[in-house]
Amino acid sequence: MKATLDIISPIKIQQQLELDRITVLLGTNKSGKTTVLSCLANAGEEAIILSDNVYNPVGSCKIDEKIDVTYYIDSTGIHMPAPIFKLTKKSDILDKVVNDIRNDLNKICNPSSPELNPGDKPELTPRDILCNDEIDNMLAPIKTDTVASRLLNSLFFVHDVSKSAKVLLLLDDVVNNVYPATAYLLGRVISSLVNDNLYVVTSTYNWDFFAGLMKQERLRIYYMRMKGGNISINEVKVSINEITDMWYLPGFTLSVALAVISKWS
C-alpha cells in the first residue's frame, strides 16, 4: 500500500511511502511525525479522531488503496470517553501473546549449559536475578495502567472492525509513559493483530514498544529528518528515509539515539 505525501505547511514533505502492516516513523522532536500522521488521517473514507491536538496540515495525502475507516489516537485521546473504548474481551489473543513472551523469556532464562562439577559454585548474574521474578509479575501493570488498558481495548476494538472493513490505525506516541514491560507487551499485541485489513502507522520514542513491534515480519521503519529552513515561513523541508538495518542501544532511549544520528549523519 502506497501513501503519497504532498504537504506544504507547517513543513514541506513531498514523498511517497510504502506502508506495510506496521509502519514505524522515527525522528527527533519537530521532525514532522505528527504532521504525517495528521495528514494520513484524512486520506480515507472516514476518520475517527481521538486527540486534543490533531490538526489539518496544508496539502494532501493520498493512499492508493481504499481505506474504509481511519482511527487516529494520541496520548491525549487515550483518556477520551468514546465508543472505541468500550470493554472488549479478547483474552484468547492476549493469552497467546503472553504465552509467546513467556516462551521467549524461558529460552533466555534457562539456556542449556554444562552441568556443574561437585563443589563448583555458579556465578550469580543479573540475568539470574531478573529471571527469578515471576514472568506474570512483569506483565502485571497492564491490569492497573489506565493508558495501557485503554489502548489494549482500543486495539481489540479496531481489530474487530477490520473483520468487515479496511482499517488504518494511526498511533502518535501513545506509550510515552507506559511501564517498559507493558509497552513491550502492547507492541507484541499489535504485531499479532495486524492483517491484510488492518494497517498500523505509529510514531514512538519507546525502545520496548518498538522491540515488540519488530516481531512482525511485515514491518517498515522510516527515519524523518528536517533539512533546514525557517519553520515560521514554511521553509522547513523534511526527508524520510527507510531504515533496513535496525539496531538497539542498551540504556539509551530512541530519542537520544536519534539525536546522535541527526547530529553526525
PDB file of C-alpha atoms in Angstrom:
ATOM      1  CA  MET A   1       0.000   0.000   0.000  1.00  0.00           C
ATOM      2  CA  LYS A   2       1.477   3.339  -1.067  1.00  0.00           C
ATOM      3  CA  ALA A   3       0.938   6.749   0.506  1.00  0.00           C
ATOM      4  CA  THR A   4       1.717   9.902  -1.448  1.00  0.00           C
ATOM      5  CA  LEU A   5       2.541  12.868   0.791  1.00  0.00           C
ATOM      6  CA  ASP A   6       2.228  16.390  -0.593  1.00  0.00           C
ATOM      7  CA  ILE A   7       2.388  18.606   2.496  1.00  0.00           C
ATOM      8  CA  ILE A   8       3.317  22.283   2.144  1.00  0.00           C
ATOM      9  CA  SER A   9       2.638  23.622   5.671  1.00  0.00           C
ATOM     10  CA  PRO A  10       3.692  23.771   8.505  1.00  0.00           C
ATOM     11  CA  ILE A  11       6.617  21.844   6.963  1.00  0.00           C
ATOM     12  CA  LYS A  12       7.224  20.627   3.450  1.00  0.00           C
ATOM     13  CA  ILE A  13       7.100  16.925   2.683  1.00  0.00           C
ATOM     14  CA  GLN A  14       6.783  15.656  -0.869  1.00  0.00           C
ATOM     15  CA  GLN A  15       7.403  11.934  -0.842  1.00  0.00           C
ATOM     16  CA  GLN A  16       5.924   8.530  -1.485  1.00  0.00           C
ATOM     17  CA  LEU A  17       5.997   5.902   1.265  1.00  0.00           C
ATOM     18  CA  GLU A  18       5.347   2.181   1.082  1.00  0.00           C
ATOM     19  CA  LEU A  19       3.118   1.232   4.016  1.00  0.00           C
ATOM     20  CA  ASP A  20       3.224  -2.312   5.325  1.00  0.00           C
ATOM     21  CA  ARG A  21       1.155  -3.971   8.034  1.00  0.00           C
ATOM     22  CA  ILE A  22       3.181  -1.971  10.555  1.00  0.00           C
ATOM     23  CA  THR A  23       4.970   1.243   9.617  1.00  0.00           C
ATOM     24  CA  VAL A  24       7.092   2.994  12.246  1.00  0.00           C
ATOM     25  CA  LEU A  25       8.035   6.668  11.987  1.00  0.00           C
ATOM     26  CA  LEU A  26      11.184   7.583  13.895  1.00  0.00           C
ATOM     27  CA  GLY A  27      12.736  11.008  14.262  1.00  0.00           C
ATOM     28  CA  THR A  28      13.737  13.699  16.692  1.00  0.00           C
ATOM     29  CA  ASN A  29      11.236  16.199  18.066  1.00  0.00           C
ATOM     30  CA  LYS A  30       9.727  18.552  15.446  1.00  0.00           C
ATOM     31  CA  SER A  31      10.767  16.271  12.563  1.00  0.00           C
ATOM     32  CA  GLY A  32       7.205  16.012  11.223  1.00  0.00           C
ATOM     33  CA  LYS A  33       5.905  12.686  12.547  1.00  0.00           C
ATOM     34  CA  THR A  34       2.634  14.135  13.881  1.00  0.00           C
ATOM     35  CA  THR A  35       2.225  16.159  10.678  1.00  0.00           C
ATOM     36  CA  VAL A  36       2.421  12.994   8.559  1.00  0.00           C
ATOM     37  CA  LEU A  37       0.013  11.091  10.822  1.00  0.00           C
ATOM     38  CA  SER A  38      -2.443  14.009  10.844  1.00  0.00           C
ATOM     39  CA  CYS A  39      -2.342  14.166   7.057  1.00  0.00           C
ATOM     40  CA  LEU A  40      -2.855  10.417   6.681  1.00  0.00           C
ATOM     41  CA  ALA A  41      -5.911  10.687   8.946  1.00  0.00           C
ATOM     42  CA  ASN A  42      -7.704  12.489   6.114  1.00  0.00           C
ATOM     43  CA  ALA A  43      -6.734  10.030   3.369  1.00  0.00           C
ATOM     44  CA  GLY A  44      -9.545   7.501   3.930  1.00  0.00           C
ATOM     45  CA  GLU A  45     -13.316   7.445   3.610  1.00  0.00           C
ATOM     46  CA  GLU A  46     -13.994   8.157   7.302  1.00  0.00           C
ATOM     47  CA  ALA A  47     -11.789   9.331  10.168  1.00  0.00           C
ATOM     48  CA  ILE A  48     -12.360   8.938  13.902  1.00  0.00           C
ATOM     49  CA  ILE A  49     -10.035  11.296  15.743  1.00  0.00           C
ATOM     50  CA  LEU A  50      -9.212  10.766  19.412  1.00  0.00           C
ATOM     51  CA  SER A  51      -6.955  13.708  20.181  1.00  0.00           C
ATOM     52  CA  ASP A  52      -6.914  17.223  21.604  1.00  0.00           C
ATOM     53  CA  ASN A  53      -4.020  18.238  19.371  1.00  0.00           C
ATOM     54  CA  VAL A  54      -4.621  16.888  15.876  1.00  0.00           C
ATOM     55  CA  TYR A  55      -4.680  19.457  13.096  1.00  0.00           C
ATOM     56  CA  ASN A  56      -5.054  19.542   9.331  1.00  0.00           C
ATOM     57  CA  PRO A  57      -1.747  20.261   7.564  1.00  0.00           C
ATOM     58  CA  VAL A  58      -1.918  22.297   4.379  1.00  0.00           C
ATOM     59  CA  GLY A  59      -1.593  19.917   1.460  1.00  0.00           C
ATOM     60  CA  SER A  60      -2.842  16.400   0.840  1.00  0.00           C
ATOM     61  CA  CYS A  61      -2.092  12.755   1.479  1.00  0.00           C
ATOM     62  CA  LYS A  62      -3.399  10.005  -0.747  1.00  0.00           C
ATOM     63  CA  ILE A  63      -3.374   6.227  -0.349  1.00  0.00           C
ATOM     64  CA  ASP A  64      -3.589   4.011  -3.416  1.00  0.00           C
ATOM     65  CA  GLU A  65      -5.998   1.553  -1.756  1.00  0.00           C
ATOM     66  CA  LYS A  66      -9.436   2.238  -0.351  1.00  0.00           C
ATOM     67  CA  ILE A  67      -9.444   2.751   3.419  1.00  0.00           C
ATOM     68  CA  ASP A  68     -12.922   2.387   4.898  1.00  0.00           C
ATOM     69  CA  VAL A  69     -12.174   3.896   8.290  1.00  0.00           C
ATOM     70  CA  THR A  70      -9.150   5.548   9.899  1.00  0.00           C
ATOM     71  CA  TYR A  71      -8.593   5.775  13.660  1.00  0.00           C
ATOM     72  CA  TYR A  72      -6.153   8.386  14.971  1.00  0.00           C
ATOM     73  CA  ILE A  73      -5.137   8.127  18.631  1.00  0.00           C
ATOM     74  CA  ASP A  74      -2.525  10.112  20.538  1.00  0.00           C
ATOM     75  CA  SER A  75      -1.643  10.397  24.233  1.00  0.00           C
ATOM     76  CA  THR A  76      -4.401  12.979  24.818  1.00  0.00           C
ATOM     77  CA  GLY A  77      -7.053  10.856  23.103  1.00  0.00           C
ATOM     78  CA  ILE A  78      -6.377   7.729  25.164  1.00  0.00           C
ATOM     79  CA  HIS A  79      -8.496   9.134  28.004  1.00  0.00           C
ATOM     80  CA  MET A  80     -11.380  10.379  25.887  1.00  0.00           C
ATOM     81  CA  PRO A  81     -14.728   8.699  26.531  1.00  0.00           C
ATOM     82  CA  ALA A  82     -15.621   7.207  23.181  1.00  0.00           C
ATOM     83  CA  PRO A  83     -17.263   4.044  21.783  1.00  0.00           C
ATOM     84  CA  ILE A  84     -13.833   2.756  20.744  1.00  0.00           C
ATOM     85  CA  PHE A  85     -13.004   2.247  24.414  1.00  0.00           C
ATOM     86  CA  LYS A  86     -15.950   0.020  25.229  1.00  0.00           C
ATOM     87  CA  LEU A  87     -14.910  -3.082  27.133  1.00  0.00           C
ATOM     88  CA  THR A  88     -13.879  -5.741  24.650  1.00  0.00           C
ATOM     89  CA  LYS A  89     -12.780  -9.117  25.963  1.00  0.00           C
ATOM     90  CA  LYS A  90     -10.203 -10.882  23.834  1.00  0.00           C
ATOM     91  CA  SER A  91      -8.426 -12.945  26.436  1.00  0.00           C
ATOM     92  CA  ASP A  92      -7.507 -15.605  23.848  1.00  0.00           C
ATOM     93  CA  ILE A  93      -5.461 -13.099  21.835  1.00  0.00           C
ATOM     94  CA  LEU A  94      -3.814 -11.624  24.900  1.00  0.00           C
ATOM     95  CA  ASP A  95      -3.153 -15.071  26.370  1.00  0.00           C
ATOM     96  CA  LYS A  96      -1.409 -16.164  23.172  1.00  0.00           C
ATOM     97  CA  VAL A  97       0.862 -13.118  23.179  1.00  0.00           C
ATOM     98  CA  VAL A  98       1.675 -13.556  26.876  1.00  0.00           C
ATOM     99  CA  ASN A  99       2.475 -17.238  26.317  1.00  0.00           C
ATOM    100  CA  ASP A 100       4.744 -16.344  23.388  1.00  0.00           C
ATOM    101  CA  ILE A 101       6.576 -13.828  25.593  1.00  0.00           C
ATOM    102  CA  ARG A 102       6.818 -16.410  28.388  1.00  0.00           C
ATOM    103  CA  ASN A 103       8.372 -18.916  25.965  1.00  0.00           C
ATOM    104  CA  ASP A 104      10.851 -16.315  24.695  1.00  0.00           C
ATOM    105  CA  LEU A 105      11.874 -15.394  28.236  1.00  0.00           C
ATOM    106  CA  ASN A 106      12.195 -19.020  29.257  1.00  0.00           C
ATOM    107  CA  LYS A 107      14.715 -19.541  26.474  1.00  0.00           C
ATOM    108  CA  ILE A 108      16.705 -16.588  27.786  1.00  0.00           C
ATOM    109  CA  CYS A 109      16.363 -17.513  31.447  1.00  0.00           C
ATOM    110  CA  ASN A 110      17.002 -21.230  31.049  1.00  0.00           C
ATOM    111  CA  PRO A 111      19.733 -21.651  28.440  1.00  0.00           C
ATOM    112  CA  SER A 112      21.334 -25.039  28.026  1.00  0.00           C
ATOM    113  CA  SER A 113      24.595 -25.164  29.973  1.00  0.00           C
ATOM    114  CA  PRO A 114      27.042 -27.876  31.070  1.00  0.00           C
ATOM    115  CA  GLU A 115      26.413 -29.469  34.450  1.00  0.00           C
ATOM    116  CA  LEU A 116      28.462 -28.180  37.380  1.00  0.00           C
ATOM    117  CA  ASN A 117      31.091 -30.382  38.939  1.00  0.00           C
ATOM    118  CA  PRO A 118      30.658 -31.207  42.655  1.00  0.00           C
ATOM    119  CA  GLY A 119      31.860 -28.286  44.741  1.00  0.00           C
ATOM    120  CA  ASP A 120      31.541 -25.725  41.906  1.00  0.00           C
ATOM    121  CA  LYS A 121      29.623 -22.566  42.776  1.00  0.00           C
ATOM    122  CA  PRO A 122      27.635 -20.978  39.968  1.00  0.00           C
ATOM    123  CA  GLU A 123      28.158 -17.280  39.395  1.00  0.00           C
ATOM    124  CA  LEU A 124      25.118 -15.117  40.081  1.00  0.00           C
ATOM    125  CA  THR A 125      24.426 -12.905  37.064  1.00  0.00           C
ATOM    126  CA  PRO A 126      21.965 -10.044  36.548  1.00  0.00           C
ATOM    127  CA  ARG A 127      20.027 -12.383  34.271  1.00  0.00           C
ATOM    128  CA  ASP A 128      19.592 -14.867  37.103  1.00  0.00           C
ATOM    129  CA  ILE A 129      18.286 -12.166  39.432  1.00  0.00           C
ATOM    130  CA  LEU A 130      15.789 -10.864  36.885  1.00  0.00           C
ATOM    131  CA  CYS A 131      14.649 -14.327  35.880  1.00  0.00           C
ATOM    132  CA  ASN A 132      13.841 -15.207  39.480  1.00  0.00           C
ATOM    133  CA  ASP A 133      10.901 -12.830  39.212  1.00  0.00           C
ATOM    134  CA  GLU A 134       7.645 -14.308  38.003  1.00  0.00           C
ATOM    135  CA  ILE A 135       7.063 -13.541  34.335  1.00  0.00           C
ATOM    136  CA  ASP A 136       3.444 -12.737  35.130  1.00  0.00           C
ATOM    137  CA  ASN A 137       4.608 -10.043  37.536  1.00  0.00           C
ATOM    138  CA  MET A 138       6.469  -8.352  34.692  1.00  0.00           C
ATOM    139  CA  LEU A 139       3.153  -8.049  32.852  1.00  0.00           C
ATOM    140  CA  ALA A 140       1.031  -7.172  35.886  1.00  0.00           C
ATOM    141  CA  PRO A 141       0.928  -3.386  35.218  1.00  0.00           C
ATOM    142  CA  ILE A 142      -1.419  -3.994  32.273  1.00  0.00           C
ATOM    143  CA  LYS A 143      -4.140  -4.582  34.879  1.00  0.00           C
ATOM    144  CA  THR A 144      -3.667  -1.234  36.654  1.00  0.00           C
ATOM    145  CA  ASP A 145      -2.209   1.052  33.967  1.00  0.00           C
ATOM    146  CA  THR A 146      -5.108   3.164  32.632  1.00  0.00           C
ATOM    147  CA  VAL A 147      -3.272   4.148  29.455  1.00  0.00           C
ATOM    148  CA  ALA A 148      -2.225   0.579  28.679  1.00  0.00           C
ATOM    149  CA  SER A 149      -5.620  -0.984  29.419  1.00  0.00           C
ATOM    150  CA  ARG A 150      -7.500   1.604  27.349  1.00  0.00           C
ATOM    151  CA  LEU A 151      -5.064   1.233  24.468  1.00  0.00           C
ATOM    152  CA  LEU A 152      -5.400  -2.541  24.662  1.00  0.00           C
ATOM    153  CA  ASN A 153      -9.188  -2.277  24.486  1.00  0.00           C
ATOM    154  CA  SER A 154      -8.954   0.064  21.509  1.00  0.00           C
ATOM    155  CA  LEU A 155      -6.654  -2.379  19.698  1.00  0.00           C
ATOM    156  CA  PHE A 156      -9.142  -5.219  20.155  1.00  0.00           C
ATOM    157  CA  PHE A 157     -11.998  -2.968  19.056  1.00  0.00           C
ATOM    158  CA  VAL A 158     -10.195  -1.883  15.875  1.00  0.00           C
ATOM    159  CA  HIS A 159      -9.275  -5.494  15.168  1.00  0.00           C
ATOM    160  CA  ASP A 160     -12.980  -6.384  15.305  1.00  0.00           C
ATOM    161  CA  VAL A 161     -13.798  -3.560  12.886  1.00  0.00           C
ATOM    162  CA  SER A 162     -11.152  -4.870  10.466  1.00  0.00           C
ATOM    163  CA  LYS A 163     -13.121  -8.102  10.054  1.00  0.00           C
ATOM    164  CA  SER A 164     -15.620  -6.242   7.861  1.00  0.00           C
ATOM    165  CA  ALA A 165     -13.730  -3.121   6.756  1.00  0.00           C
ATOM    166  CA  LYS A 166     -10.247  -1.997   5.752  1.00  0.00           C
ATOM    167  CA  VAL A 167      -8.796  -0.046   8.671  1.00  0.00           C
ATOM    168  CA  LEU A 168      -5.843   2.282   9.073  1.00  0.00           C
ATOM    169  CA  LEU A 169      -4.829   2.793  12.712  1.00  0.00           C
ATOM    170  CA  LEU A 170      -2.615   5.812  13.420  1.00  0.00           C
ATOM    171  CA  LEU A 171      -0.872   5.878  16.808  1.00  0.00           C
ATOM    172  CA  ASP A 172       1.006   9.038  17.737  1.00  0.00           C
ATOM    173  CA  ASP A 173       3.458   8.272  20.570  1.00  0.00           C
ATOM    174  CA  VAL A 174       0.784   6.574  22.688  1.00  0.00           C
ATOM    175  CA  VAL A 175       3.086   4.651  25.051  1.00  0.00           C
ATOM    176  CA  ASN A 176       5.290   7.523  26.164  1.00  0.00           C
ATOM    177  CA  ASN A 177       4.715   6.957  29.906  1.00  0.00           C
ATOM    178  CA  VAL A 178       3.887   3.251  29.950  1.00  0.00           C
ATOM    179  CA  TYR A 179       5.801   0.743  32.100  1.00  0.00           C
ATOM    180  CA  PRO A 180       8.565  -0.839  29.931  1.00  0.00           C
ATOM    181  CA  ALA A 181       7.366  -4.469  30.125  1.00  0.00           C
ATOM    182  CA  THR A 182       3.813  -3.327  29.390  1.00  0.00           C
ATOM    183  CA  ALA A 183       4.985  -1.242  26.417  1.00  0.00           C
ATOM    184  CA  TYR A 184       6.717  -4.343  25.037  1.00  0.00           C
ATOM    185  CA  LEU A 185       3.529  -6.372  25.530  1.00  0.00           C
ATOM    186  CA  LEU A 186       1.490  -3.751  23.644  1.00  0.00           C
ATOM    187  CA  GLY A 187       3.985  -3.853  20.776  1.00  0.00           C
ATOM    188  CA  ARG A 188       3.685  -7.629  20.634  1.00  0.00           C
ATOM    189  CA  VAL A 189      -0.123  -7.403  20.669  1.00  0.00           C
ATOM    190  CA  ILE A 190      -0.087  -5.011  17.707  1.00  0.00           C
ATOM    191  CA  SER A 191       2.343  -7.241  15.798  1.00  0.00           C
ATOM    192  CA  SER A 192      -0.083 -10.140  16.338  1.00  0.00           C
ATOM    193  CA  LEU A 193      -3.293  -8.275  15.427  1.00  0.00           C
ATOM    194  CA  VAL A 194      -2.349  -6.643  12.115  1.00  0.00           C
ATOM    195  CA  ASN A 195      -3.561  -8.313   8.938  1.00  0.00           C
ATOM    196  CA  ASP A 196      -4.394  -7.510   5.318  1.00  0.00           C
ATOM    197  CA  ASN A 197      -7.393  -5.472   6.529  1.00  0.00           C
ATOM    198  CA  LEU A 198      -5.645  -3.716   9.429  1.00  0.00           C
ATOM    199  CA  TYR A 199      -2.617  -1.492   8.873  1.00  0.00           C
ATOM    200  CA  VAL A 200      -0.865   0.448  11.630  1.00  0.00           C
ATOM    201  CA  VAL A 201       1.304   3.553  11.302  1.00  0.00           C
ATOM    202  CA  THR A 202       2.901   4.668  14.552  1.00  0.00           C
ATOM    203  CA  SER A 203       5.488   7.066  15.882  1.00  0.00           C
ATOM    204  CA  THR A 204       7.353   6.258  19.073  1.00  0.00           C
ATOM    205  CA  TYR A 205      10.328   7.053  21.282  1.00  0.00           C
ATOM    206  CA  ASN A 206       9.903   3.878  23.336  1.00  0.00           C
ATOM    207  CA  TRP A 207      12.513   1.138  22.756  1.00  0.00           C
ATOM    208  CA  ASP A 208      10.409  -1.555  24.436  1.00  0.00           C
ATOM    209  CA  PHE A 209       7.294  -0.812  22.368  1.00  0.00           C
ATOM    210  CA  PHE A 210       9.488  -0.683  19.275  1.00  0.00           C
ATOM    211  CA  ALA A 211      11.082  -4.053  20.119  1.00  0.00           C
ATOM    212  CA  GLY A 212       7.616  -5.598  20.446  1.00  0.00           C
ATOM    213  CA  LEU A 213       6.566  -4.233  17.061  1.00  0.00           C
ATOM    214  CA  MET A 214       9.655  -5.735  15.435  1.00  0.00           C
ATOM    215  CA  LYS A 215       8.211  -9.221  15.962  1.00  0.00           C
ATOM    216  CA  GLN A 216       6.032  -8.534  12.903  1.00  0.00           C
ATOM    217  CA  GLU A 217       7.842  -9.555   9.710  1.00  0.00           C
ATOM    218  CA  ARG A 218       5.885  -7.143   7.513  1.00  0.00           C
ATOM    219  CA  LEU A 219       7.349  -4.033   9.097  1.00  0.00           C
ATOM    220  CA  ARG A 220       8.772  -0.854   7.588  1.00  0.00           C
ATOM    221  CA  ILE A 221      10.793   1.714   9.521  1.00  0.00           C
ATOM    222  CA  TYR A 222      11.299   5.296   8.362  1.00  0.00           C
ATOM    223  CA  TYR A 223      13.601   7.924   9.801  1.00  0.00           C
ATOM    224  CA  MET A 224      12.414  11.537   9.418  1.00  0.00           C
ATOM    225  CA  ARG A 225      14.849  14.441   9.451  1.00  0.00           C
ATOM    226  CA  MET A 226      14.497  18.191   8.987  1.00  0.00           C
ATOM    227  CA  LYS A 227      16.698  19.589   6.240  1.00  0.00           C
ATOM    228  CA  GLY A 228      16.777  23.185   7.467  1.00  0.00           C
ATOM    229  CA  GLY A 229      14.874  26.380   6.730  1.00  0.00           C
ATOM    230  CA  ASN A 230      12.674  28.754   8.714  1.00  0.00           C
ATOM    231  CA  ILE A 231       9.590  26.975  10.085  1.00  0.00           C
ATOM    232  CA  SER A 232       7.817  30.316  10.725  1.00  0.00           C
ATOM    233  CA  ILE A 233       7.630  30.969   6.982  1.00  0.00           C
ATOM    234  CA  ASN A 234       7.086  27.341   5.959  1.00  0.00           C
ATOM    235  CA  GLU A 235      10.578  26.827   4.526  1.00  0.00           C
ATOM    236  CA  VAL A 236      11.432  23.692   6.503  1.00  0.00           C
ATOM    237  CA  LYS A 237      11.726  20.564   4.385  1.00  0.00           C
ATOM    238  CA  VAL A 238      11.721  17.032   5.738  1.00  0.00           C
ATOM    239  CA  SER A 239      13.406  13.975   4.267  1.00  0.00           C
ATOM    240  CA  ILE A 240      12.094  10.487   5.014  1.00  0.00           C
ATOM    241  CA  ASN A 241      14.460   7.552   4.578  1.00  0.00           C
ATOM    242  CA  GLU A 242      13.740   3.875   5.120  1.00  0.00           C
ATOM    243  CA  ILE A 243      15.863   2.034   7.694  1.00  0.00           C
ATOM    244  CA  THR A 244      16.562  -1.565   6.702  1.00  0.00           C
ATOM    245  CA  ASP A 245      19.275  -2.384   9.251  1.00  0.00           C
ATOM    246  CA  MET A 246      17.941  -1.526  12.696  1.00  0.00           C
ATOM    247  CA  TRP A 247      19.955  -1.901  15.878  1.00  0.00           C
ATOM    248  CA  TYR A 248      19.493  -1.497  19.612  1.00  0.00           C
ATOM    249  CA  LEU A 249      21.480   0.623  22.087  1.00  0.00           C
ATOM    250  CA  PRO A 250      21.033  -0.702  25.634  1.00  0.00           C
ATOM    251  CA  GLY A 251      20.377   2.040  28.157  1.00  0.00           C
ATOM    252  CA  PHE A 252      19.507   4.667  25.570  1.00  0.00           C
ATOM    253  CA  THR A 253      16.100   5.952  24.574  1.00  0.00           C
ATOM    254  CA  LEU A 254      15.147   6.215  20.939  1.00  0.00           C
ATOM    255  CA  SER A 255      15.124   9.999  21.244  1.00  0.00           C
ATOM    256  CA  VAL A 256      18.754  10.070  22.426  1.00  0.00           C
ATOM    257  CA  ALA A 257      19.898   7.639  19.745  1.00  0.00           C
ATOM    258  CA  LEU A 258      18.105   9.578  17.018  1.00  0.00           C
ATOM    259  CA  ALA A 259      19.526  12.873  18.265  1.00  0.00           C
ATOM    260  CA  VAL A 260      23.027  11.418  17.870  1.00  0.00           C
ATOM    261  CA  ILE A 261      22.224  10.171  14.373  1.00  0.00           C
ATOM    262  CA  SER A 262      20.786  13.557  13.402  1.00  0.00           C
ATOM    263  CA  LYS A 263      23.876  15.388  14.659  1.00  0.00           C
ATOM    264  CA  TRP A 264      26.513  13.250  12.962  1.00  0.00           C
ATOM    265  CA  SER A 265      24.822  11.959   9.803  1.00  0.00           C
TER     266      SER A 265
END
